[in-house]
Amino acid sequence: MARLRSLFMELFQPAAGWGRPGQWFFGDSLSLARVLRWTRRAPNGEALLGFLGFSRSTPEAEARGLRLLRQNLSAAQLEQQMRYGHFDVLGGDTGKRYRIKYGFQLNVELLDNRGRTKAVLCFVPEGSLVAGDVMLAQKLALELFESDTLKIANKFSVDYRRW
Amino acid sequence: MGVQIIMDRSGDTRHEFDASDPDSVAKAEEHFQALIGKGFRAVALGRNESSGELIKRFDPNVEETLFIPQFKGG
């Protein structure tokens, strides 16, 4: 158990100076190599890579996706994304507030009126898209066809009273 | 000049068409219908803080149309 804990501590240590504030990265290349080897062997390797925040796309494709995302965020969303690594979206049908974080899966949160996470939603466009495209697609889905999106999304409720 | 932006593994693929050229418009419409037939949703991208508009019919006057693949629960 202690060995497992130390492996996880090593894997998920924050790398100072990398990327956006609040975003966690894999600590060292040895751990990263181990995880990537393991995920490639797994039958659902691509989904696992996505869950861990990796895609099989090239850095150029990732950059294109992020550029497209930034071109289509409102000024407030862009500032929030640059500062915190996530941005908020208002549902087009219900007016509910959602938070979209950097990632591919389980990266959308439904917020309550005090800004706390009420539920985590999981819905992704098909086709192994890059992260920027996934986040832009999620934003447009919630703003333009929220009800249809919520029918598809898997929801995981977060109840703070039980914590 | 109109552009159709299709989300894909490479980030996006773009097809430009000339709204004043009937052949170019016909090709763009064919492309639009093919993508909608595959389950993509078309969004006329907005300007100035607007998130855009979901469109179901081809409109050659839309400058930028973004095609989003259909969603699945994760």
JSON list of C-alpha atoms in Angstrom, two decimals:
[
{"chain": "A", "resi": 1, "resn": "MET", "atom": "CA", "xyz": [0.00, 0.00, 0.00]},
{"chain": "A", "resi": 2, "resn": "ALA", "atom": "CA", "xyz": [2.82, 2.39, 0.92]},
{"chain": "A", "resi": 3, "resn": "ARG", "atom": "CA", "xyz": [4.56, 1.52, -2.36]},
{"chain": "A", "resi": 4, "resn": "LEU", "atom": "CA", "xyz": [1.38, 2.21, -4.30]},
{"chain": "A", "resi": 5, "resn": "ARG", "atom": "CA", "xyz": [0.92, 5.50, -2.48]},
{"chain": "A", "resi": 6, "resn": "SER", "atom": "CA", "xyz": [4.48, 6.60, -3.25]},
{"chain": "A", "resi": 7, "resn": "LEU", "atom": "CA", "xyz": [3.98, 5.70, -6.93]},
{"chain": "A", "resi": 8, "resn": "PHE", "atom": "CA", "xyz": [0.85, 7.86, -7.08]},
{"chain": "A", "resi": 9, "resn": "MET", "atom": "CA", "xyz": [2.57, 10.71, -5.21]},
{"chain": "A", "resi": 10, "resn": "GLU", "atom": "CA", "xyz": [5.40, 10.52, -7.73]},
{"chain": "A", "resi": 11, "resn": "LEU", "atom": "CA", "xyz": [3.04, 10.36, -10.70]},
{"chain": "A", "resi": 12, "resn": "PHE", "atom": "CA", "xyz": [0.82, 13.26, -9.77]},
{"chain": "A", "resi": 13, "resn": "GLN", "atom": "CA", "xyz": [3.27, 15.71, -8.27]},
{"chain": "A", "resi": 14, "resn": "PRO", "atom": "CA", "xyz": [2.74, 19.19, -9.71]},
{"chain": "A", "resi": 15, "resn": "ALA", "atom": "CA", "xyz": [5.53, 20.37, -11.98]},
{"chain": "A", "resi": 16, "resn": "ALA", "atom": "CA", "xyz": [6.34, 23.98, -11.10]},
{"chain": "A", "resi": 17, "resn": "GLY", "atom": "CA", "xyz": [6.33, 26.38, -14.00]},
{"chain": "A", "resi": 18, "resn": "TRP", "atom": "CA", "xyz": [4.60, 24.01, -16.43]},
{"chain": "A", "resi": 19, "resn": "GLY", "atom": "CA", "xyz": [1.36, 24.93, -18.14]},
{"chain": "A", "resi": 20, "resn": "ARG", "atom": "CA", "xyz": [-1.58, 26.59, -16.49]},
{"chain": "A", "resi": 21, "resn": "PRO", "atom": "CA", "xyz": [-1.93, 27.19, -12.79]},
{"chain": "A", "resi": 22, "resn": "GLY", "atom": "CA", "xyz": [-3.86, 24.44, -11.10]},
{"chain": "A", "resi": 23, "resn": "GLN", "atom": "CA", "xyz": [-3.10, 21.89, -13.77]},
{"chain": "A", "resi": 24, "resn": "TRP", "atom": "CA", "xyz": [-1.30, 18.72, -12.69]},
{"chain": "A", "resi": 25, "resn": "PHE", "atom": "CA", "xyz": [1.32, 16.99, -14.71]},
{"chain": "A", "resi": 26, "resn": "PHE", "atom": "CA", "xyz": [3.16, 13.77, -14.48]},
{"chain": "A", "resi": 27, "resn": "GLY", "atom": "CA", "xyz": [6.27, 14.21, -12.40]},
{"chain": "A", "resi": 28, "resn": "ASP", "atom": "CA", "xyz": [9.04, 12.40, -14.23]},
{"chain": "A", "resi": 29, "resn": "SER", "atom": "CA", "xyz": [9.60, 10.61, -17.47]},
{"chain": "A", "resi": 30, "resn": "LEU", "atom": "CA", "xyz": [10.12, 7.20, -15.81]},
{"chain": "A", "resi": 31, "resn": "SER", "atom": "CA", "xyz": [6.64, 7.30, -14.28]},
{"chain": "A", "resi": 32, "resn": "LEU", "atom": "CA", "xyz": [5.20, 8.60, -17.52]},
{"chain": "A", "resi": 33, "resn": "ALA", "atom": "CA", "xyz": [6.85, 5.81, -19.51]},
{"chain": "A", "resi": 34, "resn": "ARG", "atom": "CA", "xyz": [5.42, 3.25, -17.08]},
{"chain": "A", "resi": 35, "resn": "VAL", "atom": "CA", "xyz": [1.90, 4.60, -17.39]},
{"chain": "A", "resi": 36, "resn": "LEU", "atom": "CA", "xyz": [2.05, 4.89, -21.17]},
{"chain": "A", "resi": 37, "resn": "ARG", "atom": "CA", "xyz": [3.37, 1.31, -21.47]},
{"chain": "A", "resi": 38, "resn": "TRP", "atom": "CA", "xyz": [0.55, 0.08, -19.26]},
{"chain": "A", "resi": 39, "resn": "THR", "atom": "CA", "xyz": [-2.15, 2.01, -21.10]},
{"chain": "A", "resi": 40, "resn": "ARG", "atom": "CA", "xyz": [-0.95, 0.82, -24.52]},
{"chain": "A", "resi": 41, "resn": "ARG", "atom": "CA", "xyz": [-1.26, -2.80, -23.38]},
{"chain": "A", "resi": 42, "resn": "ALA", "atom": "CA", "xyz": [-4.77, -2.27, -22.03]},
{"chain": "A", "resi": 43, "resn": "PRO", "atom": "CA", "xyz": [-7.66, -3.17, -24.36]},
{"chain": "A", "resi": 44, "resn": "ASN", "atom": "CA", "xyz": [-9.18, 0.29, -23.86]},
{"chain": "A", "resi": 45, "resn": "GLY", "atom": "CA", "xyz": [-5.79, 2.01, -24.07]},
{"chain": "A", "resi": 46, "resn": "GLU", "atom": "CA", "xyz": [-6.98, 5.04, -26.02]},
{"chain": "A", "resi": 47, "resn": "ALA", "atom": "CA", "xyz": [-9.72, 5.82, -23.50]},
{"chain": "A", "resi": 48, "resn": "LEU", "atom": "CA", "xyz": [-7.20, 5.46, -20.67]},
{"chain": "A", "resi": 49, "resn": "LEU", "atom": "CA", "xyz": [-4.78, 7.81, -22.38]},
{"chain": "A", "resi": 50, "resn": "GLY", "atom": "CA", "xyz": [-7.62, 10.29, -22.75]},
{"chain": "A", "resi": 51, "resn": "PHE", "atom": "CA", "xyz": [-8.57, 9.93, -19.10]},
{"chain": "A", "resi": 52, "resn": "LEU", "atom": "CA", "xyz": [-4.96, 10.62, -18.11]},
{"chain": "A", "resi": 53, "resn": "GLY", "atom": "CA", "xyz": [-4.93, 13.74, -20.24]},
{"chain": "A", "resi": 54, "resn": "PHE", "atom": "CA", "xyz": [-2.96, 12.41, -23.21]},
{"chain": "A", "resi": 55, "resn": "SER", "atom": "CA", "xyz": [-4.00, 11.95, -26.79]},
{"chain": "A", "resi": 56, "resn": "ARG", "atom": "CA", "xyz": [-2.28, 10.30, -29.71]},
{"chain": "A", "resi": 57, "resn": "SER", "atom": "CA", "xyz": [-2.41, 13.53, -31.66]},
{"chain": "A", "resi": 58, "resn": "THR", "atom": "CA", "xyz": [0.62, 15.57, -32.61]},
{"chain": "A", "resi": 59, "resn": "PRO", "atom": "CA", "xyz": [1.58, 18.75, -30.71]},
{"chain": "A", "resi": 60, "resn": "GLU", "atom": "CA", "xyz": [0.63, 20.73, -33.83]},
{"chain": "A", "resi": 61, "resn": "ALA", "atom": "CA", "xyz": [-2.86, 19.24, -33.77]},
{"chain": "A", "resi": 62, "resn": "GLU", "atom": "CA", "xyz": [-3.16, 20.03, -30.05]},
{"chain": "A", "resi": 63, "resn": "ALA", "atom": "CA", "xyz": [-2.10, 23.61, -30.74]},
{"chain": "A", "resi": 64, "resn": "ARG", "atom": "CA", "xyz": [-4.63, 23.96, -33.57]},
{"chain": "A", "resi": 65, "resn": "GLY", "atom": "CA", "xyz": [-7.38, 22.70, -31.29]},
{"chain": "A", "resi": 66, "resn": "LEU", "atom": "CA", "xyz": [-6.48, 25.15, -28.53]},
{"chain": "A", "resi": 67, "resn": "ARG", "atom": "CA", "xyz": [-6.28, 28.00, -31.04]},
{"chain": "A", "resi": 68, "resn": "LEU", "atom": "CA", "xyz": [-9.76, 27.19, -32.36]},
{"chain": "A", "resi": 69, "resn": "LEU", "atom": "CA", "xyz": [-11.07, 27.02, -28.79]},
{"chain": "A", "resi": 70, "resn": "ARG", "atom": "CA", "xyz": [-9.59, 30.39, -27.84]},
{"chain": "A", "resi": 71, "resn": "GLN", "atom": "CA", "xyz": [-10.95, 32.03, -31.00]},
{"chain": "A", "resi": 72, "resn": "ASN", "atom": "CA", "xyz": [-14.44, 31.00, -29.95]},
{"chain": "A", "resi": 73, "resn": "LEU", "atom": "CA", "xyz": [-14.46, 31.84, -26.26]},
{"chain": "A", "resi": 74, "resn": "SER", "atom": "CA", "xyz": [-16.05, 35.06, -25.03]},
{"chain": "A", "resi": 75, "resn": "ALA", "atom": "CA", "xyz": [-13.66, 37.62, -23.51]},
{"chain": "A", "resi": 76, "resn": "ALA", "atom": "CA", "xyz": [-14.68, 36.57, -19.99]},
{"chain": "A", "resi": 77, "resn": "GLN", "atom": "CA", "xyz": [-14.26, 32.86, -20.77]},
{"chain": "A", "resi": 78, "resn": "LEU", "atom": "CA", "xyz": [-10.89, 33.47, -22.37]},
{"chain": "A", "resi": 79, "resn": "GLU", "atom": "CA", "xyz": [-9.61, 35.40, -19.37]},
{"chain": "A", "resi": 80, "resn": "GLN", "atom": "CA", "xyz": [-10.86, 32.68, -17.03]},
{"chain": "A", "resi": 81, "resn": "GLN", "atom": "CA", "xyz": [-9.27, 29.98, -19.19]},
{"chain": "A", "resi": 82, "resn": "MET", "atom": "CA", "xyz": [-5.92, 31.79, -19.33]},
{"chain": "A", "resi": 83, "resn": "ARG", "atom": "CA", "xyz": [-5.91, 32.49, -15.61]},
{"chain": "A", "resi": 84, "resn": "TYR", "atom": "CA", "xyz": [-7.32, 29.29, -14.13]},
{"chain": "A", "resi": 85, "resn": "GLY", "atom": "CA", "xyz": [-7.20, 26.67, -16.89]},
{"chain": "A", "resi": 86, "resn": "HIS", "atom": "CA", "xyz": [-11.00, 26.35, -16.98]},
{"chain": "A", "resi": 87, "resn": "PHE", "atom": "CA", "xyz": [-13.97, 28.42, -18.07]},
{"chain": "A", "resi": 88, "resn": "ASP", "atom": "CA", "xyz": [-17.66, 28.66, -17.19]},
{"chain": "A", "resi": 89, "resn": "VAL", "atom": "CA", "xyz": [-20.57, 28.22, -19.56]},
{"chain": "A", "resi": 90, "resn": "LEU", "atom": "CA", "xyz": [-24.26, 28.99, -19.06]},
{"chain": "A", "resi": 91, "resn": "GLY", "atom": "CA", "xyz": [-26.63, 26.29, -20.29]},
{"chain": "A", "resi": 92, "resn": "GLY", "atom": "CA", "xyz": [-28.68, 27.60, -23.21]},
{"chain": "A", "resi": 93, "resn": "ASP", "atom": "CA", "xyz": [-31.90, 25.94, -22.07]},
{"chain": "A", "resi": 94, "resn": "THR", "atom": "CA", "xyz": [-31.74, 26.02, -18.27]},
{"chain": "A", "resi": 95, "resn": "GLY", "atom": "CA", "xyz": [-29.32, 28.85, -17.51]},
{"chain": "A", "resi": 96, "resn": "LYS", "atom": "CA", "xyz": [-27.38, 26.50, -15.23]},
{"chain": "A", "resi": 97, "resn": "ARG", "atom": "CA", "xyz": [-23.67, 27.13, -14.82]},
{"chain": "A", "resi": 98, "resn": "TYR", "atom": "CA", "xyz": [-21.13, 24.56, -15.97]},
{"chain": "A", "resi": 99, "resn": "ARG", "atom": "CA", "xyz": [-17.36, 24.57, -15.65]},
{"chain": "A", "resi": 100, "resn": "ILE", "atom": "CA", "xyz": [-15.24, 23.09, -18.43]},
{"chain": "A", "resi": 101, "resn": "LYS", "atom": "CA", "xyz": [-11.74, 22.06, -17.42]},
{"chain": "A", "resi": 102, "resn": "TYR", "atom": "CA", "xyz": [-8.81, 21.11, -19.60]},
{"chain": "A", "resi": 103, "resn": "GLY", "atom": "CA", "xyz": [-9.23, 17.49, -20.61]},
{"chain": "A", "resi": 104, "resn": "PHE", "atom": "CA", "xyz": [-11.05, 14.87, -22.58]},
{"chain": "A", "resi": 105, "resn": "GLN", "atom": "CA", "xyz": [-13.30, 13.06, -20.10]},
{"chain": "A", "resi": 106, "resn": "LEU", "atom": "CA", "xyz": [-14.99, 13.86, -16.79]},
{"chain": "A", "resi": 107, "resn": "ASN", "atom": "CA", "xyz": [-13.91, 17.46, -17.34]},
{"chain": "A", "resi": 108, "resn": "VAL", "atom": "CA", "xyz": [-17.31, 19.17, -17.15]},
{"chain": "A", "resi": 109, "resn": "GLU", "atom": "CA", "xyz": [-18.83, 20.13, -13.81]},
{"chain": "A", "resi": 110, "resn": "LEU", "atom": "CA", "xyz": [-22.32, 21.33, -13.02]},
{"chain": "A", "resi": 111, "resn": "LEU", "atom": "CA", "xyz": [-22.02, 24.10, -10.41]},
{"chain": "A", "resi": 112, "resn": "ASP", "atom": "CA", "xyz": [-24.54, 25.11, -7.77]},
{"chain": "A", "resi": 113, "resn": "ASN", "atom": "CA", "xyz": [-25.50, 28.72, -7.08]},
{"chain": "A", "resi": 114, "resn": "ARG", "atom": "CA", "xyz": [-22.50, 29.07, -4.73]},
{"chain": "A", "resi": 115, "resn": "GLY", "atom": "CA", "xyz": [-20.06, 27.88, -7.37]},
{"chain": "A", "resi": 116, "resn": "ARG", "atom": "CA", "xyz": [-19.53, 24.44, -5.83]},
{"chain": "A", "resi": 117, "resn": "THR", "atom": "CA", "xyz": [-19.44, 21.27, -7.91]},
{"chain": "A", "resi": 118, "resn": "LYS", "atom": "CA", "xyz": [-22.84, 19.61, -7.81]},
{"chain": "A", "resi": 119, "resn": "ALA", "atom": "CA", "xyz": [-22.18, 16.92, -10.41]},
{"chain": "A", "resi": 120, "resn": "VAL", "atom": "CA", "xyz": [-19.54, 15.82, -12.87]},
{"chain": "A", "resi": 121, "resn": "LEU", "atom": "CA", "xyz": [-20.68, 15.20, -16.44]},
{"chain": "A", "resi": 122, "resn": "CYS", "atom": "CA", "xyz": [-19.04, 13.00, -19.00]},
{"chain": "A", "resi": 123, "resn": "PHE", "atom": "CA", "xyz": [-19.84, 13.49, -22.68]},
{"chain": "A", "resi": 124, "resn": "VAL", "atom": "CA", "xyz": [-17.39, 13.66, -25.56]},
{"chain": "A", "resi": 125, "resn": "PRO", "atom": "CA", "xyz": [-17.59, 14.07, -29.32]},
{"chain": "A", "resi": 126, "resn": "GLU", "atom": "CA", "xyz": [-16.76, 10.92, -31.26]},
{"chain": "A", "resi": 127, "resn": "GLY", "atom": "CA", "xyz": [-13.50, 10.56, -33.16]},
{"chain": "A", "resi": 128, "resn": "SER", "atom": "CA", "xyz": [-10.55, 10.96, -30.76]},
{"chain": "A", "resi": 129, "resn": "LEU", "atom": "CA", "xyz": [-10.40, 14.74, -31.05]},
{"chain": "A", "resi": 130, "resn": "VAL", "atom": "CA", "xyz": [-7.73, 16.93, -29.51]},
{"chain": "A", "resi": 131, "resn": "ALA", "atom": "CA", "xyz": [-8.42, 18.55, -26.14]},
{"chain": "A", "resi": 132, "resn": "GLY", "atom": "CA", "xyz": [-9.18, 22.03, -27.53]},
{"chain": "A", "resi": 133, "resn": "ASP", "atom": "CA", "xyz": [-11.77, 20.63, -29.92]},
{"chain": "A", "resi": 134, "resn": "VAL", "atom": "CA", "xyz": [-13.34, 18.52, -27.18]},
{"chain": "A", "resi": 135, "resn": "MET", "atom": "CA", "xyz": [-13.69, 21.54, -24.88]},
{"chain": "A", "resi": 136, "resn": "LEU", "atom": "CA", "xyz": [-15.06, 23.76, -27.67]},
{"chain": "A", "resi": 137, "resn": "ALA", "atom": "CA", "xyz": [-17.56, 21.06, -28.68]},
{"chain": "A", "resi": 138, "resn": "GLN", "atom": "CA", "xyz": [-18.65, 20.72, -25.02]},
{"chain": "A", "resi": 139, "resn": "LYS", "atom": "CA", "xyz": [-19.05, 24.50, -24.68]},
{"chain": "A", "resi": 140, "resn": "LEU", "atom": "CA", "xyz": [-21.16, 24.80, -27.84]},
{"chain": "A", "resi": 141, "resn": "ALA", "atom": "CA", "xyz": [-23.21, 21.74, -26.90]},
{"chain": "A", "resi": 142, "resn": "LEU", "atom": "CA", "xyz": [-24.14, 23.24, -23.52]},
{"chain": "A", "resi": 143, "resn": "GLU", "atom": "CA", "xyz": [-24.83, 26.69, -24.94]},
{"chain": "A", "resi": 144, "resn": "LEU", "atom": "CA", "xyz": [-26.72, 25.63, -28.07]},
{"chain": "A", "resi": 145, "resn": "PHE", "atom": "CA", "xyz": [-28.30, 22.22, -27.42]},
{"chain": "A", "resi": 146, "resn": "GLU", "atom": "CA", "xyz": [-28.07, 21.67, -23.68]},
{"chain": "A", "resi": 147, "resn": "SER", "atom": "CA", "xyz": [-31.13, 19.44, -23.27]},
{"chain": "A", "resi": 148, "resn": "ASP", "atom": "CA", "xyz": [-30.02, 16.98, -25.98]},
{"chain": "A", "resi": 149, "resn": "THR", "atom": "CA", "xyz": [-26.53, 16.93, -24.49]},
{"chain": "A", "resi": 150, "resn": "LEU", "atom": "CA", "xyz": [-27.76, 16.19, -20.97]},
{"chain": "A", "resi": 151, "resn": "LYS", "atom": "CA", "xyz": [-29.72, 13.19, -22.29]},
{"chain": "A", "resi": 152, "resn": "ILE", "atom": "CA", "xyz": [-26.47, 11.68, -23.57]},
{"chain": "A", "resi": 153, "resn": "ALA", "atom": "CA", "xyz": [-24.11, 12.69, -20.75]},
{"chain": "A", "resi": 154, "resn": "ASN", "atom": "CA", "xyz": [-23.25, 10.38, -17.89]},
{"chain": "A", "resi": 155, "resn": "LYS", "atom": "CA", "xyz": [-23.72, 12.20, -14.59]},
{"chain": "A", "resi": 156, "resn": "PHE", "atom": "CA", "xyz": [-21.93, 11.62, -11.32]},
{"chain": "A", "resi": 157, "resn": "SER", "atom": "CA", "xyz": [-23.50, 13.43, -8.41]},
{"chain": "A", "resi": 158, "resn": "VAL", "atom": "CA", "xyz": [-21.31, 15.12, -5.81]},
{"chain": "A", "resi": 159, "resn": "ASP", "atom": "CA", "xyz": [-23.01, 15.54, -2.44]},
{"chain": "A", "resi": 160, "resn": "TYR", "atom": "CA", "xyz": [-21.01, 17.81, -0.10]},
{"chain": "A", "resi": 161, "resn": "ARG", "atom": "CA", "xyz": [-23.23, 16.97, 2.89]},
{"chain": "A", "resi": 162, "resn": "ARG", "atom": "CA", "xyz": [-21.73, 13.48, 2.91]},
{"chain": "A", "resi": 163, "resn": "TRP", "atom": "CA", "xyz": [-18.13, 14.79, 3.13]},
{"chain": "B", "resi": 1, "resn": "MET", "atom": "CA", "xyz": [-15.54, 33.48, -49.02]},
{"chain": "B", "resi": 2, "resn": "GLY", "atom": "CA", "xyz": [-17.01, 30.87, -46.69]},
{"chain": "B", "resi": 3, "resn": "VAL", "atom": "CA", "xyz": [-15.19, 28.22, -44.71]},
{"chain": "B", "resi": 4, "resn": "GLN", "atom": "CA", "xyz": [-16.34, 24.89, -43.34]},
{"chain": "B", "resi": 5, "resn": "ILE", "atom": "CA", "xyz": [-14.32, 23.79, -40.30]},
{"chain": "B", "resi": 6, "resn": "ILE", "atom": "CA", "xyz": [-14.50, 20.12, -39.44]},
{"chain": "B", "resi": 7, "resn": "MET", "atom": "CA", "xyz": [-13.21, 18.97, -36.06]},
{"chain": "B", "resi": 8, "resn": "ASP", "atom": "CA", "xyz": [-10.93, 15.97, -36.40]},
{"chain": "B", "resi": 9, "resn": "ARG", "atom": "CA", "xyz": [-7.76, 14.34, -35.06]},
{"chain": "B", "resi": 10, "resn": "SER", "atom": "CA", "xyz": [-5.57, 16.93, -36.76]},
{"chain": "B", "resi": 11, "resn": "GLY", "atom": "CA", "xyz": [-7.29, 19.74, -34.84]},
{"chain": "B", "resi": 12, "resn": "ASP", "atom": "CA", "xyz": [-9.49, 20.74, -37.73]},
{"chain": "B", "resi": 13, "resn": "THR", "atom": "CA", "xyz": [-9.77, 20.48, -41.50]},
{"chain": "B", "resi": 14, "resn": "ARG", "atom": "CA", "xyz": [-10.98, 23.48, -43.47]},
{"chain": "B", "resi": 15, "resn": "HIS", "atom": "CA", "xyz": [-12.81, 23.66, -46.78]},
{"chain": "B", "resi": 16, "resn": "GLU", "atom": "CA", "xyz": [-13.15, 27.08, -48.31]},
{"chain": "B", "resi": 17, "resn": "PHE", "atom": "CA", "xyz": [-15.76, 28.02, -50.89]},
{"chain": "B", "resi": 18, "resn": "ASP", "atom": "CA", "xyz": [-16.59, 31.10, -52.90]},
{"chain": "B", "resi": 19, "resn": "ALA", "atom": "CA", "xyz": [-20.15, 32.22, -52.19]},
{"chain": "B", "resi": 20, "resn": "SER", "atom": "CA", "xyz": [-20.31, 33.97, -55.57]},
{"chain": "B", "resi": 21, "resn": "ASP", "atom": "CA", "xyz": [-19.37, 30.84, -57.55]},
{"chain": "B", "resi": 22, "resn": "PRO", "atom": "CA", "xyz": [-22.33, 28.44, -58.08]},
{"chain": "B", "resi": 23, "resn": "ASP", "atom": "CA", "xyz": [-20.05, 25.38, -58.56]},
{"chain": "B", "resi": 24, "resn": "SER", "atom": "CA", "xyz": [-18.16, 26.13, -55.38]},
{"chain": "B", "resi": 25, "resn": "VAL", "atom": "CA", "xyz": [-21.43, 26.65, -53.47]},
{"chain": "B", "resi": 26, "resn": "ALA", "atom": "CA", "xyz": [-22.85, 23.37, -54.83]},
{"chain": "B", "resi": 27, "resn": "LYS", "atom": "CA", "xyz": [-19.76, 21.47, -53.65]},
{"chain": "B", "resi": 28, "resn": "ALA", "atom": "CA", "xyz": [-19.94, 23.13, -50.24]},
{"chain": "B", "resi": 29, "resn": "GLU", "atom": "CA", "xyz": [-23.62, 22.21, -49.94]},
{"chain": "B", "resi": 30, "resn": "GLU", "atom": "CA", "xyz": [-22.88, 18.61, -50.89]},
{"chain": "B", "resi": 31, "resn": "HIS", "atom": "CA", "xyz": [-20.16, 18.53, -48.25]},
{"chain": "B", "resi": 32, "resn": "PHE", "atom": "CA", "xyz": [-22.54, 20.05, -45.68]},
{"chain": "B", "resi": 33, "resn": "GLN", "atom": "CA", "xyz": [-25.19, 17.41, -46.38]},
{"chain": "B", "resi": 34, "resn": "ALA", "atom": "CA", "xyz": [-22.66, 14.58, -46.24]},
{"chain": "B", "resi": 35, "resn": "LEU", "atom": "CA", "xyz": [-21.42, 15.68, -42.83]},
{"chain": "B", "resi": 36, "resn": "ILE", "atom": "CA", "xyz": [-24.94, 16.17, -41.44]},
{"chain": "B", "resi": 37, "resn": "GLY", "atom": "CA", "xyz": [-25.76, 12.70, -42.75]},
{"chain": "B", "resi": 38, "resn": "LYS", "atom": "CA", "xyz": [-22.84, 11.32, -40.73]},
{"chain": "B", "resi": 39, "resn": "GLY", "atom": "CA", "xyz": [-24.26, 12.84, -37.55]},
{"chain": "B", "resi": 40, "resn": "PHE", "atom": "CA", "xyz": [-22.24, 16.04, -37.35]},
{"chain": "B", "resi": 41, "resn": "ARG", "atom": "CA", "xyz": [-23.89, 19.18, -36.00]},
{"chain": "B", "resi": 42, "resn": "ALA", "atom": "CA", "xyz": [-23.30, 22.43, -37.85]},
{"chain": "B", "resi": 43, "resn": "VAL", "atom": "CA", "xyz": [-22.77, 25.65, -35.96]},
{"chain": "B", "resi": 44, "resn": "ALA", "atom": "CA", "xyz": [-22.62, 29.04, -37.64]},
{"chain": "B", "resi": 45, "resn": "LEU", "atom": "CA", "xyz": [-19.86, 30.57, -35.57]},
{"chain": "B", "resi": 46, "resn": "GLY", "atom": "CA", "xyz": [-20.80, 33.83, -33.92]},
{"chain": "B", "resi": 47, "resn": "ARG", "atom": "CA", "xyz": [-18.95, 37.08, -33.73]},
{"chain": "B", "resi": 48, "resn": "ASN", "atom": "CA", "xyz": [-18.53, 39.42, -30.77]},
{"chain": "B", "resi": 49, "resn": "GLU", "atom": "CA", "xyz": [-19.30, 37.29, -27.72]},
{"chain": "B", "resi": 50, "resn": "SER", "atom": "CA", "xyz": [-22.05, 35.27, -29.39]},
{"chain": "B", "resi": 51, "resn": "SER", "atom": "CA", "xyz": [-21.58, 31.50, -29.22]},
{"chain": "B", "resi": 52, "resn": "GLY", "atom": "CA", "xyz": [-23.11, 30.98, -32.64]},
{"chain": "B", "resi": 53, "resn": "GLU", "atom": "CA", "xyz": [-26.19, 29.32, -33.96]},
{"chain": "B", "resi": 54, "resn": "LEU", "atom": "CA", "xyz": [-27.07, 25.72, -34.65]},
{"chain": "B", "resi": 55, "resn": "ILE", "atom": "CA", "xyz": [-27.97, 25.35, -38.31]},
{"chain": "B", "resi": 56, "resn": "LYS", "atom": "CA", "xyz": [-29.72, 22.49, -40.05]},
{"chain": "B", "resi": 57, "resn": "ARG", "atom": "CA", "xyz": [-29.77, 23.80, -43.61]},
{"chain": "B", "resi": 58, "resn": "PHE", "atom": "CA", "xyz": [-26.87, 24.95, -45.71]},
{"chain": "B", "resi": 59, "resn": "ASP", "atom": "CA", "xyz": [-26.56, 28.71, -45.97]},
{"chain": "B", "resi": 60, "resn": "PRO", "atom": "CA", "xyz": [-23.87, 29.99, -48.36]},
{"chain": "B", "resi": 61, "resn": "ASN", "atom": "CA", "xyz": [-23.89, 33.36, -46.61]},
{"chain": "B", "resi": 62, "resn": "VAL", "atom": "CA", "xyz": [-22.56, 31.93, -43.33]},
{"chain": "B", "resi": 63, "resn": "GLU", "atom": "CA", "xyz": [-18.88, 32.84, -43.18]},
{"chain": "B", "resi": 64, "resn": "GLU", "atom": "CA", "xyz": [-17.68, 30.14, -40.80]},
{"chain": "B", "resi": 65, "resn": "THR", "atom": "CA", "xyz": [-19.49, 26.86, -40.18]},
{"chain": "B", "resi": 66, "resn": "LEU", "atom": "CA", "xyz": [-18.08, 24.53, -37.54]},
{"chain": "B", "resi": 67, "resn": "PHE", "atom": "CA", "xyz": [-18.92, 20.83, -37.73]},
{"chain": "B", "resi": 68, "resn": "ILE", "atom": "CA", "xyz": [-18.99, 18.94, -34.43]},
{"chain": "B", "resi": 69, "resn": "PRO", "atom": "CA", "xyz": [-19.08, 15.13, -34.42]},
{"chain": "B", "resi": 70, "resn": "GLN", "atom": "CA", "xyz": [-21.97, 13.54, -32.55]},
{"chain": "B", "resi": 71, "resn": "PHE", "atom": "CA", "xyz": [-21.59, 13.10, -28.82]},
{"chain": "B", "resi": 72, "resn": "LYS", "atom": "CA", "xyz": [-21.43, 9.98, -26.73]},
{"chain": "B", "resi": 73, "resn": "GLY", "atom": "CA", "xyz": [-21.59, 9.54, -22.96]},
{"chain": "B", "resi": 74, "resn": "GLY", "atom": "CA", "xyz": [-18.11, 9.11, -21.55]}
]
